[in-house]
């Protein structure tokens, strides 16, 4: 018999009931809750007269709607100017109170983007099943957890039953061996993977990221990789547990300590794919081949190395690709044959659950230190992923580096990644963004997003157009 | 949840690949704390010429005349024909809520994103997968024939064209059962409450650090 993959192991350790029709009942260890996808779930519980199965399995934090501008933020929920946003955040507070769920509230120093807060607080741990009504829940797979996004009906289902009805996914190994060049980060690797397998390449699969490059990557980098799994179509991405994982988890507020820590570490030592595990599909990349990436279109698979030239739709293989590329170029206001380095962002956004951790901010600060944002840039926003990240960055003086460079230093939240708060692009504006989606209108009505790494965003802010950060 | 048995309805096109859930229902409408009322904002950025706001009266907004759902021949459509990887991106269940609220009970496409696919079944919307070439031919037939209606029979797992051609589709037994009967699957899962408790006790013993920490 062949060995098991990491995903197989996590699946089997959480299997409550296998049914004849192929579906299975899977136990959920942790549910993270935010304000956007939970109100209807709580309402459903109320209507059915149900209570959460296990209160201590849940942790809530508002992130999507929260203002990042210091003055508006300082007044808490009551001071949120947009009444619809305010009601949604208030509703989360009310629901957590009514159902006795622990919430990290808007101005708690631990508040932040749910996918930054979970690992940072030790609320998500190796070996867990983690769900949240947000597709970027895949982020937590970096810890060696089975983590994926769900819809609101499943938020309610997990609250009420501590389980989800699931079908087992297939196994996809993305192996990246070799070494990354200086200036090439996890974000570039993630975009290169998506460029290679496409935005639906991972549909139906659980991705495990492996190989030398991943083993040498920090936890922050692994989280960026797993976060972007969904942009490759895979609901979940994961990385085997190793010393880097343990070092990251040790001492976190909700992580085990003392004897329990030793017990946990022993249990986690099995959280890797067996040497003879069989994957349904394997995709391989070489680290040396990966250059800094910049997306040019309206799907994350429309991405090129920074020295690339925008493609000619008419030269593409099939009509579906031609139509998509024509439409993307038109929406983006770009033309075939243009160099990526000729694209000039109007705004720069450094933040989001993909790239707002301390390492991301350090990488961006390193690039802008002692320099200034180009005059053509209307705004360069730096939005830390959590209050703890913000504190750490300020202790290292990074806030000053950004402010001296002419960038804005904001309060934590999802911000311009999806523009549910006041931070958004104007119609027709280009943005160098460290977020995860370049869909039409994602960062604001008519806005044009270019996905890049923090270092690449920072360099574009200074140069006024995209540049190869390896040359800096 | 509404049950889904047999549906005969007008088909309308969403003729592009990789339609993401941001396109199906833009983020500003996600601020609602309700489960209904998303229909007027389905495909908002394609359907209207201006930027939509939550709570706005959509009847006075300028329509995009090129968008199929604004054309007379597609009024009252309940089956959406779509392309590859429909519903990719965000996990927002507001996407099937908007489709359902507008009047779509069925989507036919060559493939879907996993989370969207799953969310549809929770809301009485049937996402059918058919071969890409076949979907292509349904698109052509629909464009050629005004008033093009399809019949979808979930029990028999067939799509029937106006010419009487029948095409079989696959669907998981559990999802089919729930949809045919309009079952609330929380109730079904709670029938296994004893099994969940037994599992939980064993798991707590094995991994005590996962319990009683957040409180």
XYZ file of C-alpha atoms in Angstrom:
687
model
C 0.000 0.000 0.000
C 1.282 3.430 -0.866
C 1.831 6.094 1.755
C -0.429 9.016 2.534
C -0.187 12.621 1.524
C -0.391 15.364 4.119
C -3.919 16.071 2.921
C -4.907 12.395 3.272
C -3.634 12.391 6.852
C -5.487 15.567 7.812
C -8.646 14.245 6.161
C -8.525 10.877 7.913
C -7.759 12.336 11.323
C -10.933 14.446 11.069
C -13.241 11.900 9.513
C -16.367 11.500 11.630
C -18.409 9.488 9.194
C -17.806 8.159 5.695
C -21.057 7.743 3.767
C -21.899 5.322 1.012
C -22.666 8.116 -1.435
C -19.054 9.344 -1.287
C -19.693 12.261 1.021
C -18.103 12.440 4.444
C -18.669 14.253 7.690
C -15.474 16.103 8.608
C -14.862 17.577 12.064
C -13.922 21.264 12.209
C -11.453 22.364 14.888
C -11.512 26.077 14.273
C -13.899 28.507 12.644
C -12.768 32.066 12.086
C -15.591 34.555 11.681
C -15.707 38.040 10.167
C -18.489 40.545 9.623
C -19.275 40.046 5.929
C -20.202 36.379 5.582
C -21.556 35.674 9.067
C -24.703 37.775 9.700
C -26.983 35.498 7.657
C -25.467 32.424 9.356
C -26.231 33.750 12.828
C -29.703 34.736 11.633
C -30.174 31.157 10.424
C -29.254 29.809 13.865
C -31.676 32.214 15.456
C -34.561 31.254 13.166
C -33.967 27.532 13.741
C -33.476 28.020 17.484
C -29.970 26.512 17.341
C -26.885 27.287 19.390
C -23.218 26.897 18.403
C -22.076 23.306 18.969
C -18.800 24.360 20.614
C -18.227 27.985 21.482
C -14.482 27.628 22.071
C -13.942 26.474 18.485
C -14.733 29.939 17.120
C -12.915 33.247 16.993
C -14.341 36.391 15.420
C -12.702 39.572 14.186
C -14.009 42.397 11.984
C -11.693 43.178 9.077
C -13.306 43.797 5.677
C -15.265 46.968 6.497
C -13.064 48.603 9.106
C -11.721 52.075 8.319
C -7.922 52.242 8.112
C -7.698 56.000 8.451
C -6.551 56.728 12.013
C -9.057 59.405 12.898
C -12.139 57.522 11.719
C -10.804 54.366 13.296
C -10.116 55.862 16.696
C -13.829 56.218 17.449
C -14.459 52.479 17.135
C -17.553 50.982 15.554
C -19.763 53.997 16.293
C -17.442 56.265 14.308
C -17.512 54.275 11.040
C -18.828 56.875 8.598
C -20.468 54.515 6.081
C -23.713 53.496 7.807
C -23.947 50.165 5.946
C -20.413 49.180 6.964
C -21.072 50.334 10.497
C -24.193 48.190 10.764
C -22.313 45.142 9.531
C -19.491 45.516 12.064
C -22.010 46.290 14.814
C -23.978 43.181 13.824
C -20.864 41.043 14.303
C -20.393 42.508 17.789
C -24.051 41.850 18.601
C -24.025 38.296 17.261
C -20.849 37.407 19.157
C -22.426 38.767 22.308
C -25.708 36.897 21.729
C -24.016 33.584 20.924
C -21.172 34.004 23.418
C -18.411 33.853 20.812
C -15.002 35.354 21.538
C -14.410 38.405 19.375
C -11.309 40.507 18.927
C -12.994 43.865 18.544
C -12.195 46.674 16.158
C -9.715 48.575 18.301
C -8.161 45.667 20.189
C -4.427 45.664 19.417
C -4.782 42.045 18.236
C -7.376 43.018 15.588
C -6.440 42.601 11.969
C -7.169 40.612 8.855
C -8.586 37.294 9.990
C -5.924 35.316 8.093
C -3.124 37.320 9.674
C -4.649 37.185 13.161
C -5.300 33.400 13.228
C -1.696 32.208 12.914
C -0.332 35.216 14.817
C -2.463 34.419 17.872
C -1.876 30.669 17.624
C -5.620 30.327 17.036
C -4.796 28.251 13.972
C -2.331 25.441 14.520
C -0.739 22.509 12.705
C -2.988 19.496 12.309
C -6.207 21.486 12.583
C -9.140 21.763 10.263
C -9.790 25.476 9.821
C -12.709 27.107 8.032
C -13.868 30.667 7.516
C -16.396 32.318 5.252
C -13.598 33.656 3.112
C -11.777 31.981 0.258
C -8.339 33.029 1.507
C -8.688 30.699 4.475
C -6.291 28.540 2.472
C -3.599 30.744 4.083
C -3.647 28.672 7.282
C -2.554 25.581 5.371
C 0.960 27.007 5.680
C 0.927 25.671 9.253
C 0.248 22.130 8.089
C -3.498 22.513 8.582
C -6.441 21.585 6.391
C -7.910 25.031 5.817
C -10.392 26.285 3.266
C -13.011 28.910 2.575
C -16.723 28.202 2.830
C -19.984 29.970 2.013
C -22.383 31.360 4.575
C -24.586 28.233 4.665
C -21.513 26.265 5.701
C -20.582 28.914 8.268
C -23.972 28.200 9.822
C -23.503 24.449 9.363
C -20.106 24.456 11.081
C -21.426 26.631 13.906
C -24.388 24.316 14.468
C -22.724 20.923 14.045
C -18.914 21.427 14.311
C -18.765 19.484 11.042
C -19.029 19.935 7.303
C -20.253 17.517 4.663
C -17.314 17.193 2.290
C -16.152 15.254 -0.724
C -12.492 14.316 -0.719
C -10.335 16.315 -3.128
C -7.568 14.978 -5.323
C -3.910 15.554 -4.413
C -1.723 17.993 -6.328
C 1.921 18.479 -5.428
C 3.511 21.738 -6.531
C 7.230 21.201 -6.081
C 9.643 24.081 -6.401
C 13.264 23.068 -6.135
C 16.384 25.145 -6.551
C 16.898 28.625 -5.207
C 15.215 31.973 -5.592
C 17.170 34.972 -6.812
C 17.531 37.936 -4.492
C 14.437 40.133 -4.859
C 12.210 37.206 -5.814
C 9.670 36.428 -3.098
C 6.905 33.972 -2.266
C 4.416 36.211 -4.091
C 6.391 35.857 -7.308
C 6.502 32.089 -6.851
C 2.740 31.970 -6.264
C 2.026 34.105 -9.344
C 4.449 32.018 -11.427
C 2.601 28.850 -10.361
C -0.751 30.403 -11.324
C 0.714 31.607 -14.618
C 1.771 28.041 -15.300
C -1.298 26.026 -14.258
C -3.978 28.681 -14.776
C -6.686 30.039 -12.549
C -8.619 26.765 -12.727
C -5.526 24.533 -12.691
C -6.073 23.525 -9.083
C -9.864 23.072 -9.247
C -10.835 19.816 -7.556
C -7.437 19.479 -5.871
C -5.851 20.121 -2.518
C -2.410 21.583 -3.237
C 0.661 20.721 -1.230
C 3.618 23.027 -1.805
C 6.946 21.276 -1.451
C 10.552 21.292 -2.604
C 13.665 23.151 -1.539
C 12.291 26.621 -2.154
C 9.315 26.012 0.132
C 11.443 24.308 2.780
C 13.726 27.361 2.838
C 10.807 29.767 2.953
C 9.729 31.628 6.108
C 6.237 31.036 7.532
C 5.181 34.421 6.151
C 6.244 33.286 2.686
C 4.459 29.965 3.035
C 1.300 31.801 4.072
C 1.536 33.939 0.940
C 1.848 30.766 -1.160
C -1.086 28.990 0.489
C -3.155 32.183 0.414
C -2.867 32.287 -3.372
C -3.861 28.603 -3.836
C -7.426 29.715 -4.369
C -6.342 31.942 -7.261
C -5.099 28.743 -8.876
C -8.552 27.243 -8.279
C -7.613 25.097 -5.272
C -9.690 25.657 -2.149
C -6.769 24.595 -0.007
C -2.999 24.774 -0.084
C -0.687 23.346 2.539
C 2.911 22.882 3.581
C 4.419 20.102 5.702
C 5.290 20.876 9.306
C 9.001 21.372 9.996
C 11.221 23.303 12.419
C 10.264 26.592 10.750
C 6.613 25.852 11.580
C 7.361 24.917 15.183
C 9.531 27.984 15.722
C 6.723 30.153 14.417
C 4.008 28.568 16.548
C 5.939 28.324 19.825
C 4.836 30.869 22.406
C 1.802 32.182 20.507
C -1.055 33.177 22.876
C -3.449 30.324 21.981
C -0.725 27.751 21.215
C -0.075 24.940 23.706
C 2.776 25.320 26.192
C 4.652 23.153 28.696
C 3.752 19.487 28.593
C 0.982 20.057 26.095
C 3.480 21.657 23.728
C 5.667 18.545 23.796
C 2.630 16.363 23.257
C 1.511 18.534 20.343
C 4.957 18.569 18.721
C 5.037 14.773 18.898
C 1.643 14.591 17.182
C 2.649 17.146 14.546
C 5.789 15.234 13.589
C 3.659 13.108 11.283
C 2.262 16.095 9.370
C 4.074 15.596 6.082
C 3.449 13.462 3.030
C 5.000 10.004 3.254
C 7.957 9.378 0.967
C 5.886 6.897 -1.055
C 2.720 9.004 -1.119
C 0.996 9.127 -4.488
C -0.218 12.429 -5.898
C -2.815 12.606 -8.642
C -0.793 15.327 -10.285
C 2.642 16.890 -9.830
C 3.704 20.300 -11.128
C 7.361 21.278 -10.967
C 9.074 24.643 -11.168
C 12.688 25.655 -10.684
C 13.361 28.511 -8.274
C 16.103 30.001 -10.474
C 13.649 30.327 -13.371
C 11.243 32.540 -11.451
C 11.512 36.279 -12.046
C 9.537 39.021 -10.294
C 5.973 38.826 -11.618
C 3.429 41.473 -12.612
C -0.162 40.698 -13.600
C -1.373 42.611 -16.648
C -4.980 41.422 -17.053
C -8.148 40.740 -15.116
C -7.431 37.213 -13.934
C -4.425 36.190 -11.816
C -3.308 33.826 -14.589
C -2.755 36.857 -16.830
C 0.688 37.402 -15.405
C 4.173 37.914 -16.804
C 7.739 38.258 -15.595
C 8.688 41.912 -15.152
C 10.747 41.828 -18.365
C 7.728 40.549 -20.302
C 5.816 42.059 -23.235
C 2.002 42.127 -23.214
C 0.637 39.346 -25.386
C -1.182 39.755 -28.677
C -4.670 38.254 -28.318
C -4.795 37.489 -32.048
C -1.794 35.187 -31.672
C -3.509 33.071 -29.020
C -4.537 29.468 -29.423
C -8.308 29.473 -29.145
C -11.220 31.876 -29.390
C -11.977 31.742 -25.682
C -8.433 32.923 -24.858
C -8.516 35.548 -27.599
C -11.809 36.986 -26.336
C -10.605 36.996 -22.739
C -7.294 38.676 -23.596
C -8.939 41.306 -25.841
C -11.423 42.138 -23.157
C -8.726 42.231 -20.452
C -6.480 44.576 -22.463
C -9.433 46.837 -23.175
C -10.526 46.926 -19.529
C -6.957 47.551 -18.385
C -6.407 50.278 -20.981
C -3.282 48.506 -22.234
C -2.190 47.251 -25.643
C -0.438 44.215 -27.011
C 3.324 44.594 -27.399
C 3.708 47.035 -24.492
C 6.472 46.270 -22.005
C 5.403 45.537 -18.424
C 7.928 48.166 -17.335
C 6.014 50.798 -19.323
C 2.944 50.424 -17.125
C 2.593 53.361 -14.722
C 0.564 52.815 -11.566
C -1.483 55.720 -10.214
C -1.711 54.180 -6.773
C 0.205 51.631 -4.759
C -1.314 49.312 -2.170
C 0.845 47.309 0.198
C -1.350 45.138 2.395
C -4.007 42.344 2.339
C -4.033 38.818 3.750
C -1.537 37.900 1.031
C 1.207 40.394 1.878
C 0.762 42.456 5.055
C 2.896 40.546 7.514
C 6.039 41.914 9.093
C 8.361 40.323 6.543
C 6.348 41.898 3.708
C 6.579 45.331 5.299
C 10.311 44.900 5.871
C 10.830 43.996 2.216
C 8.868 47.044 1.055
C 10.596 49.367 3.535
C 14.000 48.145 2.410
C 13.227 49.290 -1.133
C 11.885 52.750 -0.267
C 14.322 53.552 2.545
C 15.840 56.964 1.876
C 13.897 57.357 -1.381
C 10.660 59.093 -2.276
C 7.484 58.068 -4.049
C 7.390 59.351 -7.648
C 5.349 62.553 -8.188
C 3.018 60.733 -10.597
C 1.797 58.414 -7.828
C -1.429 59.772 -6.317
C -1.322 57.588 -3.245
C 0.817 54.847 -1.767
C -0.945 53.027 1.062
C 0.748 50.736 3.528
C -1.799 48.804 5.582
C -0.396 46.375 8.160
C -2.216 43.061 8.513
C -2.874 43.398 12.225
C -2.358 45.634 15.216
C 0.499 43.364 16.300
C 2.193 43.674 12.906
C 1.751 47.440 13.142
C 3.315 47.504 16.609
C 6.264 45.414 15.464
C 6.798 47.539 12.365
C 6.731 50.717 14.436
C 9.206 49.213 16.904
C 11.520 48.666 13.930
C 10.927 52.191 12.642
C 9.359 51.005 9.396
C 6.452 53.441 9.736
C 8.945 56.308 9.590
C 10.610 54.850 6.516
C 7.263 54.726 4.726
C 6.139 58.164 5.895
C 9.458 59.771 4.931
C 9.109 58.199 1.506
C 5.720 59.890 1.114
C 3.602 56.821 1.774
C 0.600 56.568 4.090
C 0.785 54.389 7.211
C -2.654 53.063 8.104
C -4.579 51.047 10.680
C -4.992 47.293 10.035
C -7.730 45.808 7.864
C -8.515 44.372 4.429
C -8.587 47.864 2.968
C -7.998 48.317 -0.747
C -7.693 44.602 -1.476
C -11.436 44.566 -2.015
C -12.383 48.146 -1.272
C -15.300 47.512 1.053
C -14.165 50.416 3.184
C -13.205 53.896 1.987
C -9.881 52.788 0.432
C -10.488 52.301 -3.271
C -9.306 53.031 -6.776
C -10.976 55.566 -9.031
C -12.223 54.467 -12.448
C -9.363 53.903 -14.878
C -6.638 54.083 -12.237
C -3.835 51.530 -12.261
C -2.648 50.084 -8.972
C 0.499 48.204 -8.066
C -1.059 45.975 -5.444
C 0.264 43.266 -3.160
C -3.241 41.785 -2.911
C -4.531 38.611 -4.545
C -7.164 39.461 -7.169
C -7.048 41.618 -10.263
C -10.683 41.055 -11.212
C -12.631 43.849 -12.894
C -13.768 46.370 -10.307
C -12.173 44.457 -7.446
C -10.327 47.458 -5.962
C -12.962 49.971 -6.988
C -15.369 50.543 -9.884
C -13.317 50.662 -13.083
C -10.065 50.169 -11.155
C -7.111 48.379 -12.773
C -5.077 46.088 -10.546
C -1.567 44.758 -11.102
C -0.627 42.012 -8.665
C 2.961 42.178 -7.438
C 5.154 41.421 -4.439
C 5.720 44.018 -1.695
C 9.229 44.799 -2.963
C 7.948 45.221 -6.529
C 5.090 47.475 -5.366
C 7.503 49.612 -3.386
C 9.909 49.884 -6.309
C 7.075 50.864 -8.655
C 6.034 53.538 -6.153
C 9.500 55.081 -6.266
C 10.089 54.709 -10.013
C 6.561 55.631 -11.114
C 6.432 52.551 -13.337
C 7.130 48.849 -12.895
C 10.822 48.027 -12.540
C 12.807 44.873 -11.916
C 13.535 44.977 -8.211
C 16.441 42.589 -8.754
C 18.321 45.529 -10.291
C 17.806 47.696 -7.216
C -34.314 25.606 0.799
C -36.446 25.383 -2.354
C -36.475 21.943 -3.906
C -35.447 21.408 -7.511
C -37.146 18.713 -9.569
C -37.926 19.598 -13.178
C -37.366 23.050 -14.625
C -38.378 24.257 -18.061
C -37.150 27.749 -18.672
C -35.700 30.361 -20.962
C -31.913 30.254 -21.310
C -29.727 33.385 -21.212
C -26.013 33.773 -21.933
C -23.045 34.768 -19.776
C -20.623 34.284 -22.587
C -17.163 34.594 -21.076
C -14.745 32.310 -19.273
C -13.586 32.755 -15.659
C -16.564 34.792 -14.491
C -15.596 35.604 -10.914
C -17.918 36.151 -7.981
C -16.882 39.823 -7.823
C -18.453 40.134 -11.263
C -21.548 38.180 -10.214
C -22.113 40.441 -7.213
C -19.696 43.311 -6.475
C -18.413 43.798 -2.944
C -20.392 46.896 -1.992
C -23.551 44.759 -1.918
C -21.940 42.315 0.513
C -22.476 44.842 3.254
C -26.076 43.696 3.529
C -26.863 41.590 6.574
C -29.778 39.940 4.750
C -29.938 36.889 2.571
C -32.320 38.260 -0.040
C -32.624 41.261 -2.318
C -29.405 40.741 -4.317
C -31.166 40.094 -7.656
C -31.264 43.721 -8.881
C -27.468 43.852 -8.447
C -26.622 40.575 -10.163
C -23.766 41.304 -12.630
C -24.073 44.945 -11.546
C -20.954 46.270 -13.278
C -21.917 44.697 -16.598
C -25.598 45.410 -16.369
C -25.608 49.109 -15.529
C -23.559 51.998 -16.881
C -22.980 53.587 -13.468
C -21.491 52.422 -10.194
C -24.145 50.777 -8.046
C -24.626 51.529 -4.372
C -26.309 49.369 -1.749
C -29.913 50.296 -1.066
C -30.250 52.243 -4.313
C -33.382 52.047 -6.488
C -32.022 50.227 -9.550
C -35.071 50.950 -11.724
C -33.830 54.449 -12.540
C -30.215 53.488 -13.292
C -28.855 53.621 -16.860
C -28.777 50.117 -18.362
C -26.052 48.737 -20.594
C -28.013 47.872 -23.765
C -25.330 45.411 -24.913
C -25.696 43.223 -21.859
C -27.914 40.225 -22.711
C -29.970 40.303 -19.522
C -31.109 43.808 -20.508
C -32.452 42.594 -23.851
C -36.113 41.798 -24.356
C -35.523 38.278 -25.640
C -33.878 37.127 -22.395
C -36.431 38.570 -19.961
C -37.690 35.957 -17.541
C -34.719 33.634 -18.071
C -34.214 30.978 -15.397
C -31.297 29.019 -16.893
C -27.897 30.642 -17.316
C -25.530 29.307 -19.957
C -21.954 30.027 -18.972
C -18.337 29.174 -19.786
C -15.337 27.566 -18.071
C -14.514 28.142 -14.404
C -17.729 29.998 -13.635
C -17.868 31.464 -10.117
C -14.137 31.632 -9.419
C -12.646 33.831 -6.727
C -14.300 34.815 -3.485
C -16.367 32.335 -1.442
C -19.248 34.821 -1.125
C -22.536 32.936 -1.088
C -24.077 36.233 -2.164
C -23.256 35.023 -5.712
C -25.799 32.164 -5.761
C -28.130 34.327 -3.648
C -28.048 36.964 -6.396
C -28.567 34.402 -9.171
C -31.481 32.840 -7.335
C -33.016 36.167 -6.372
C -32.859 37.278 -10.016
C -34.661 34.117 -11.072
C -31.920 31.724 -12.162
C -32.453 28.233 -10.776
C -29.894 26.516 -12.973
C -26.483 27.261 -14.489
C -25.002 25.175 -17.299
C -21.244 25.448 -17.857
C -18.231 23.270 -18.707
C -16.723 23.814 -15.229
C -17.105 25.748 -11.985
C -14.909 26.908 -9.157
C -15.238 24.503 -6.214
C -16.634 26.828 -3.555
C -19.223 28.429 -5.841
C -20.338 25.007 -7.058
C -20.878 23.877 -3.508
C -22.664 27.096 -2.504
C -25.218 26.710 -5.320
C -26.555 23.450 -3.898
C -27.210 25.148 -0.555
C -29.565 27.576 -2.262
C -31.715 25.567 -4.581
C -29.598 26.436 -7.607
C -28.451 23.528 -9.767
C -25.006 23.948 -11.392
C -24.813 21.504 -14.307
C -21.518 20.483 -15.881
C -21.653 19.585 -19.562
C -18.853 19.001 -22.002
C -17.390 22.271 -23.389
C -18.267 21.419 -26.998
C -21.827 20.674 -26.006
C -22.147 23.914 -24.035
C -20.795 25.660 -27.102
C -23.499 24.138 -29.253
C -26.187 25.127 -26.724
C -24.874 28.692 -26.939
C -25.176 28.623 -30.753
C -28.675 27.195 -30.659
C -29.730 29.790 -28.106
C -28.325 32.682 -30.153
C -30.068 31.347 -33.278
C -33.439 30.832 -31.706
C -35.274 33.500 -29.775
C -37.257 32.066 -26.879
C -34.825 29.136 -26.558
C -36.015 26.984 -23.665
C -34.319 24.066 -21.987
C -35.788 21.456 -19.697
C -33.706 20.210 -16.808
C -34.760 17.041 -15.022
C -32.699 16.509 -11.883
C -34.109 13.072 -11.011
C -33.217 11.758 -14.464
C -30.075 13.959 -14.643
C -30.895 15.191 -18.130
C -30.959 18.445 -20.065
C -33.455 18.432 -22.951
C -33.238 20.887 -25.853
C -36.255 22.253 -27.775
C -35.397 19.772 -30.565
C -35.776 16.957 -28.055
C -32.094 16.030 -27.747
C -31.331 14.697 -24.279
C -27.997 15.111 -22.553
C -27.053 13.422 -19.315
C -25.154 15.201 -16.564
C -23.465 13.936 -13.422
C -24.248 15.080 -9.896
C -23.202 13.706 -6.491
C -25.839 11.476 -4.931
C -25.925 13.405 -1.644
C -26.273 16.819 -3.262
C -28.919 15.500 -5.619
C -30.913 14.033 -2.754
C -30.820 17.290 -0.775
C -31.764 19.416 -3.771
C -34.585 17.142 -4.974
C -36.132 17.241 -1.534
C -35.200 20.783 -0.551
C -33.465 19.439 2.566
C -31.726 21.556 5.145
C -28.468 19.677 5.560
C -27.849 20.982 9.102
C -30.836 18.907 10.164
C -29.408 15.899 8.333
C -25.987 16.292 9.937
C -27.544 16.585 13.381
C -28.954 13.105 12.860
C -25.313 12.051 13.301
C -24.947 13.992 16.562
C -23.943 10.869 18.499
C -21.193 10.056 16.011
C -19.937 13.639 16.214
C -19.861 13.479 20.018
C -18.001 10.164 19.981
C -15.442 11.510 17.540
C -15.071 14.688 19.577
C -14.371 12.819 22.815
C -11.640 10.757 21.193
C -10.140 13.786 19.481
C -10.133 15.778 22.711
C -8.234 12.984 24.412
C -5.735 12.828 21.568
C -5.350 16.594 21.020
C -6.344 18.365 24.237
C -4.583 21.570 23.133
C -7.334 22.124 20.564
C -10.034 22.470 23.205
C -11.077 25.107 25.747
C -8.353 27.543 24.741
C -10.425 30.311 23.184
C -13.018 31.275 25.746
